[in-house]
Coordinates of C-alpha atoms and ligand atoms in Angstrom, one line a residue:
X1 CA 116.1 139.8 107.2
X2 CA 115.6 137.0 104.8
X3 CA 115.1 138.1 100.9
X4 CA 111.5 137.9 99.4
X5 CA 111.6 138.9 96.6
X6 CA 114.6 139.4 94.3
X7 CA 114.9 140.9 90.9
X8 CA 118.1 140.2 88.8
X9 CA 118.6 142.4 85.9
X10 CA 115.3 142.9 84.6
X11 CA 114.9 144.4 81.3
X12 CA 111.2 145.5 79.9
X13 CA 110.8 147.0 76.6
X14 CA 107.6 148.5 74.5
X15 CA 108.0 148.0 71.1
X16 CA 105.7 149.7 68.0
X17 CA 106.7 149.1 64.8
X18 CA 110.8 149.8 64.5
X19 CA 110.6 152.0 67.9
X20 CA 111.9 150.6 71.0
X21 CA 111.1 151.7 74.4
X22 CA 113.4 150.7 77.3
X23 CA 110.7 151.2 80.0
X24 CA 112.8 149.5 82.5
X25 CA 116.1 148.3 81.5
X26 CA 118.6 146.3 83.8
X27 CA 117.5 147.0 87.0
X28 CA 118.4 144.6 90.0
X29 CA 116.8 144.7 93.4
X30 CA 115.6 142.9 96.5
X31 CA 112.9 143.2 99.3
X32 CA 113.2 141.3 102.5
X33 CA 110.2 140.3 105.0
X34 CA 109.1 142.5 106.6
X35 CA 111.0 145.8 104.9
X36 CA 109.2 148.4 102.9
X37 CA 110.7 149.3 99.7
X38 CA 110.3 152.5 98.1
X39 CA 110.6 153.6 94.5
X40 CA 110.9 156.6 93.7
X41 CA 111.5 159.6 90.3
X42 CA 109.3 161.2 88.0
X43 CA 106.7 159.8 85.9
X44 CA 107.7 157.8 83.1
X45 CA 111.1 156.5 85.1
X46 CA 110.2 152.9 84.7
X47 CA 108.5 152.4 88.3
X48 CA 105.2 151.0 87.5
X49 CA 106.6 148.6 84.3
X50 CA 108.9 147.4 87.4
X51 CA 105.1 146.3 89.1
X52 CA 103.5 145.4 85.8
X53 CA 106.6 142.9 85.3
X54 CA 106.5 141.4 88.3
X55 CA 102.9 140.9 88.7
X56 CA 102.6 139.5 85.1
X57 CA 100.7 142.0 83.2
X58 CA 102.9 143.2 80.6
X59 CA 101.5 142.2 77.6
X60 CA 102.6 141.2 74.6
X61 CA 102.8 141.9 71.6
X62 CA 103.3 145.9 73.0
X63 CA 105.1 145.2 75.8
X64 CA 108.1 142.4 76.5
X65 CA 110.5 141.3 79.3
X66 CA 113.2 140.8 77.7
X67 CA 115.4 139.9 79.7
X68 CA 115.9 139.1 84.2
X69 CA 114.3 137.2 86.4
X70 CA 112.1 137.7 89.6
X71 CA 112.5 135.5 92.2
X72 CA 109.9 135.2 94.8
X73 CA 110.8 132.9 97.7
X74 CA 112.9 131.3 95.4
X75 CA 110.3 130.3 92.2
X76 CA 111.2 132.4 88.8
X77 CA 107.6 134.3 88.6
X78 CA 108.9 134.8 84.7
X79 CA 109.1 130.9 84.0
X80 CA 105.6 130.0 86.2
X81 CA 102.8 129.3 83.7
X82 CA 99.6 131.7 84.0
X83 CA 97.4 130.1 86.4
X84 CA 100.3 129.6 89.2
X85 CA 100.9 133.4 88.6
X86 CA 97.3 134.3 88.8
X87 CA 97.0 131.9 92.0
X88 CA 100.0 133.7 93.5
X89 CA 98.6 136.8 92.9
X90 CA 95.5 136.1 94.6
X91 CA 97.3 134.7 97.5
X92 CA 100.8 136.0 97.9
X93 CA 101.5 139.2 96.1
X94 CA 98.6 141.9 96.1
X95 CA 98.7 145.4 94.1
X96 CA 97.0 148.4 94.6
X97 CA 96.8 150.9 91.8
X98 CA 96.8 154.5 92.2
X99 CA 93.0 155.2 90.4
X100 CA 90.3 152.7 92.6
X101 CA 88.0 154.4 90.5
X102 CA 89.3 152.7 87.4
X103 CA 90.5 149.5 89.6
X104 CA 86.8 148.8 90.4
X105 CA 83.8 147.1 89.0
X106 CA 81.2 150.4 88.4
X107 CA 78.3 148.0 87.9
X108 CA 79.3 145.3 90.9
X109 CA 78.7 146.3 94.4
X110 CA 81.5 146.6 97.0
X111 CA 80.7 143.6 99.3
X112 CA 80.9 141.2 95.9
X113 CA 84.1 142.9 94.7
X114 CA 85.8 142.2 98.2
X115 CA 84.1 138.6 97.9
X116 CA 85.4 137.1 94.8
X117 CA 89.2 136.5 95.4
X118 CA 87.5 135.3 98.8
X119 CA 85.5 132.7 97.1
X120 CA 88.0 131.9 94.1
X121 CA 91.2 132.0 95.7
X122 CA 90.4 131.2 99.4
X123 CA 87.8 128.9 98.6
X124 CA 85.2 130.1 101.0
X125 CA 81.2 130.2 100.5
X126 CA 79.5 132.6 99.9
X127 CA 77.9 133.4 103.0
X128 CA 81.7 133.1 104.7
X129 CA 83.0 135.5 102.0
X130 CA 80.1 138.1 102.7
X131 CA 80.6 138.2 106.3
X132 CA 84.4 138.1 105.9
X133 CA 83.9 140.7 103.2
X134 CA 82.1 143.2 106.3
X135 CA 85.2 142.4 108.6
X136 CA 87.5 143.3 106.2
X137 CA 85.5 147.0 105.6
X138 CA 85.3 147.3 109.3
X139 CA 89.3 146.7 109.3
X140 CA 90.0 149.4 107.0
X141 CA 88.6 152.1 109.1
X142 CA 85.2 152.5 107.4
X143 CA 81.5 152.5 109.2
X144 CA 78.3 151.1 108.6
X145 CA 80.0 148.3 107.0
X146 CA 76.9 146.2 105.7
X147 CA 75.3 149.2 104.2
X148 CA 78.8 149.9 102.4
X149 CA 78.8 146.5 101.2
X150 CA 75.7 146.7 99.6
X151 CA 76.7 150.4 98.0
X152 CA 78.5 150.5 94.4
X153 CA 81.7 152.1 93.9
X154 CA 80.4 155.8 92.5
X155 CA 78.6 156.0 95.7
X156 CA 82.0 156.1 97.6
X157 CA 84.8 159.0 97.9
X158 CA 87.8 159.0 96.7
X159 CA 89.6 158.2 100.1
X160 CA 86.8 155.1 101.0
X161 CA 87.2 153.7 97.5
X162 CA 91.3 153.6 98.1
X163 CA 90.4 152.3 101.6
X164 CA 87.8 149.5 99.5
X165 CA 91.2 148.8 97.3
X166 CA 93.2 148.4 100.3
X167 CA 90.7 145.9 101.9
X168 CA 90.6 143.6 99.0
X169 CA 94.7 143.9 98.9
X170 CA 95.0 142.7 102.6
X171 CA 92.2 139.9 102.0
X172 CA 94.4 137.0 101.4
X173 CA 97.2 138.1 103.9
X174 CA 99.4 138.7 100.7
X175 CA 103.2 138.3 101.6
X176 CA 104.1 141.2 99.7
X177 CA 101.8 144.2 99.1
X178 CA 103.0 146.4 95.4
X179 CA 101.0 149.7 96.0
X180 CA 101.5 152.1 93.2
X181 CA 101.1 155.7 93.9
X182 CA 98.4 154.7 96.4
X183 CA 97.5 158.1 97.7
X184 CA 98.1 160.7 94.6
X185 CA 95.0 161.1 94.4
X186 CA 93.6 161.6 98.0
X187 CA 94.0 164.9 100.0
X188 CA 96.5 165.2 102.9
X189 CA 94.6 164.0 105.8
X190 CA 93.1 160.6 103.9
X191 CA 96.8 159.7 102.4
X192 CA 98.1 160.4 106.1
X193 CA 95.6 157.9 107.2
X194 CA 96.2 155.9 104.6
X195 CA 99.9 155.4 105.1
X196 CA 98.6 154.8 108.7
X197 CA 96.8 151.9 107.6
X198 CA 99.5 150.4 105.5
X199 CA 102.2 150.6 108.2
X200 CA 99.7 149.2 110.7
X201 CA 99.1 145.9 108.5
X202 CA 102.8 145.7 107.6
X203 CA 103.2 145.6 111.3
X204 CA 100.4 143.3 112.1
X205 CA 101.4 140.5 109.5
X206 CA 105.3 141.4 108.7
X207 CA 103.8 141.9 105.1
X208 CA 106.6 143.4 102.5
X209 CA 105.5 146.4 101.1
X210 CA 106.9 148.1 97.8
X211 CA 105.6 151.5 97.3
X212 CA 106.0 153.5 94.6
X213 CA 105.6 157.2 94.8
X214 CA 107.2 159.8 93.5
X215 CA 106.3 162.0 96.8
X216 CA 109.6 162.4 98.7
X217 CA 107.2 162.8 102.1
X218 CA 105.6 159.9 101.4
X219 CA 109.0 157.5 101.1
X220 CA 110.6 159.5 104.7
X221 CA 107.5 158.4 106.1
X222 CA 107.4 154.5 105.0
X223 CA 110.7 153.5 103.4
X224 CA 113.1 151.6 104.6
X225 CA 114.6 151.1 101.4
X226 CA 114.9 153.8 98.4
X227 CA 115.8 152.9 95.2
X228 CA 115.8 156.2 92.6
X229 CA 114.7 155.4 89.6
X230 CA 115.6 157.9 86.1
X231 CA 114.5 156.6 82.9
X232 CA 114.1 152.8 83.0
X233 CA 117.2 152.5 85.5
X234 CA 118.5 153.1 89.0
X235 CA 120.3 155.7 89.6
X236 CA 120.6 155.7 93.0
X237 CA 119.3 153.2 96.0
X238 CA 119.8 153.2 99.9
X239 CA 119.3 152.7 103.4
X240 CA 116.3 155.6 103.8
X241 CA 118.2 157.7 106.5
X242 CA 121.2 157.4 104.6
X243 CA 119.8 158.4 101.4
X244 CA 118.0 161.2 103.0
X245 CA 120.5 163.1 104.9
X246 CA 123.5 162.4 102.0
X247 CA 122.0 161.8 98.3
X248 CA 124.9 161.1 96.0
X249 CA 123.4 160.9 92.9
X250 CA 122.4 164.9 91.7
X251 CA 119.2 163.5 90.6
X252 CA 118.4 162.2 93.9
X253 CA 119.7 165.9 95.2
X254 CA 117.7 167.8 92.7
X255 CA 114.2 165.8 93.8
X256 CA 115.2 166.4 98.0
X257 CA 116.1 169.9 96.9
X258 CA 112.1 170.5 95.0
X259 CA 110.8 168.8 98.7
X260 CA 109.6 172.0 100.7
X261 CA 110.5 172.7 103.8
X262 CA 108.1 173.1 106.7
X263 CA 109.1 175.9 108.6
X264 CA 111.2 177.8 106.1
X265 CA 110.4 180.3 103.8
X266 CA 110.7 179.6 100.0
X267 CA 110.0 182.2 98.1
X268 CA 110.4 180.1 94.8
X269 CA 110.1 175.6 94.9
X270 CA 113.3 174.5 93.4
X271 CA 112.3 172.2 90.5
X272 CA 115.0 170.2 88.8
X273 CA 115.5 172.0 85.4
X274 CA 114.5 170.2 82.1
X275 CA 112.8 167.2 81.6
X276 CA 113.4 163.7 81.2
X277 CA 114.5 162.1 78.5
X278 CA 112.5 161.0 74.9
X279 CA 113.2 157.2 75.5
X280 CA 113.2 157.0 72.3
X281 CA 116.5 159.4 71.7
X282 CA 118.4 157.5 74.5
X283 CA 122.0 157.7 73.6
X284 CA 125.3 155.9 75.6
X285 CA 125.5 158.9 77.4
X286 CA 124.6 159.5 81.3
X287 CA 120.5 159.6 80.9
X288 CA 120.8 162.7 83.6
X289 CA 123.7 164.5 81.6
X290 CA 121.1 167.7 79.9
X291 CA 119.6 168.7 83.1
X292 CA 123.3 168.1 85.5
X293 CA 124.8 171.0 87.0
X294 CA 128.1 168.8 87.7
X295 CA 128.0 167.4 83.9
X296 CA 131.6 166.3 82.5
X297 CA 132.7 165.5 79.3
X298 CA 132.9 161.7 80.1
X299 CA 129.0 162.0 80.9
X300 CA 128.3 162.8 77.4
X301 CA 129.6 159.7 76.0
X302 CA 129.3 156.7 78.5
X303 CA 127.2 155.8 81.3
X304 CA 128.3 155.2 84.4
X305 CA 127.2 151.8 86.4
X306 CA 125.5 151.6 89.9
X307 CA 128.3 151.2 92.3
X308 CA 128.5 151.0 96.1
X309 CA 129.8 154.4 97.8
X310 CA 129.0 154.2 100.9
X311 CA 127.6 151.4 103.6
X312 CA 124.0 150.4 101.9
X313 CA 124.4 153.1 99.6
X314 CA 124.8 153.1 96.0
X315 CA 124.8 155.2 93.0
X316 CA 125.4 155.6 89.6
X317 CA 127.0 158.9 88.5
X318 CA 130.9 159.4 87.6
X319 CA 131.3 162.1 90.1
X320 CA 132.0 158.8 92.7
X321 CA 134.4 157.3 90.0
X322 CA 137.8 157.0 92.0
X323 CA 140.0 157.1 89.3
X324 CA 138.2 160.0 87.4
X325 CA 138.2 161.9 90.9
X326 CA 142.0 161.3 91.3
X327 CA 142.6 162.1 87.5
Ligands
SF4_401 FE1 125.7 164.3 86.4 FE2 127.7 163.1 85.2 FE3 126.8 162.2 87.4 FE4 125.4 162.0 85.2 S1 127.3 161.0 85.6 S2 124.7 162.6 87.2 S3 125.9 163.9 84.3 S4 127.9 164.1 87.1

């Protein structure tokens, strides 16, 4: 499969006043046609600043990339000026944000929301853009299109609104679809027809997808690609079955571990213990080292890089360090 998208040591910080927040810091990675690329850990791990930077809406003065660049069928999206970013934005890469409710207009109706990128970035009239607009809520699994059209968002659920989001996504046949945390918010049954929807368009068009989640059911579903994020970098990253069945990193351990198990009794969810780091008291050490049942003295004091450890596997922890091993 041919790259898409590549990222090359992209470094986003926050800055206010003399505190500096690595929200994502260093982190490399790559998502081919057609592959669905998962990105998963705990809030505040650096997965949505990875989706902010690429699609251009970290701002400054708070926010800064500040180092990396992103290439997208080979154009730097860093060095493109803001119109060709907003144009490829409305054409080639589409998000969807994990609150429709706060993604939507409240005071525009559905069928116009759906019609604008239709009309501004697809050039089509307004009557083609309506009728387009109808199709497109028809496609997304939701009846009585017209009337919807003509409904405003807080007279939609939770689930149609995320379907509403999905439908304005898919509008311009982006190349690559960024949906983050798409169905946190949605009970069981709508995120399982959700994710339906998602693979059936990524099948239909070969669309990229990178999904960010940090539900472990939700990446064995769609990934085909998981990259583990902890604290601004990865820790971990992997051919899904791979990663699944033998997780290096004890991170990537502890979040398989707090997955339950269908079928077997727990009296007790395993969560991982502590919390994750103040990025603000971030030290040489291995960011994982407090909460690491196989914590060594060399973890204290210097951080291990991502290596490879296996085929399409690799991780960043000094457990995997040959010469400390043979030590
Ligand atoms: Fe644990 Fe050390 Fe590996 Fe970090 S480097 S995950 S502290 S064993």
């Amino acid at each position: 499969m041919k790259d898409l998208m590549k990222i090359d040591h992209l470094s986003t910080y926050f800055v206010n006043g003399t505190d500096q927040v690595k929200a994502v810091d260093d982190v490399s990675l790559r998502v081919r046609e057609g592959e669905t690329v998962c990105i998963v850990g705990e809030s505040g791990c650096g997965k949505s600043v990875t989706a902010m930077s690429i699609m251009g809406l970290v701002e400054e003065p708070g926010g800064k990339i500040v180092n990396g660049e992103i290439h997208f069928e080979g154009r730097d999206l860093l060095q493109l000026s803001k119109n060709e970013l907003r144009t490829l934005r409305g054409n080639e890469i589409s998000m969807i944000f994990q609150e429709p409710m706060s993604s939507l207009n409240p005071v525009l109706k559905i069928g116009q929301q759906i019609m604008e990128p239709l009309i501004v970035h697809q050039k089509l009239s307004k009557k083609d853009a309506r009728n387009r607009a109808i199709e497109l809520i028809e496609q997304v699994g939701i009846s009585r299109a017209a009337q919807i059209a003509d409904s405003y968002p807080h007279e939609l659920s939770g689930g149609m609104l995320q379907r509403i989001m999905i439908a304005i996504a898919i509008s311009s046949s982006p190349k690559l679809l960024i949906a983050d945390e798409p169905t946190t918010a949605l009970d069981v049954t709508i995120q399982a027809q959700i994710l339906d929807m998602l693979r059936k368009f990524k099948e239909q068009s070969n669309m990229s997808i990178m999904l960010i989640t940090h539900d472990l059911g939700v990446v064995a579903e769609m990934a085909d690609y998981v990259i583990v994020m902890y604290a601004g970098k990865i820790v971990e990253e992997g051919e899904v079955v791979k990663l699944f069945q033998n997780p290096k990193h004890p991170y990537t351990q502890g979040l398989l571990k707090s997955k339950p198990v269908i079928n077997q009794r727990q009296d007790e969810l395993y969560s991982i213990p502590g919390q994750v780091p103040n990025p603000l008291e971030l030290t040489e050490s291995c960011y994982f080292h407090d909460r690491c049942e196989h914590c060594m003295d060399i973890c204290r004091t210097k951080r291990p890089e991502l290596k490879e450890v296996a085929e399409q596997q690799k991780t960043a922890c000094w457990l995997y360090e040959e010469a400390l091993v043979n030590a």
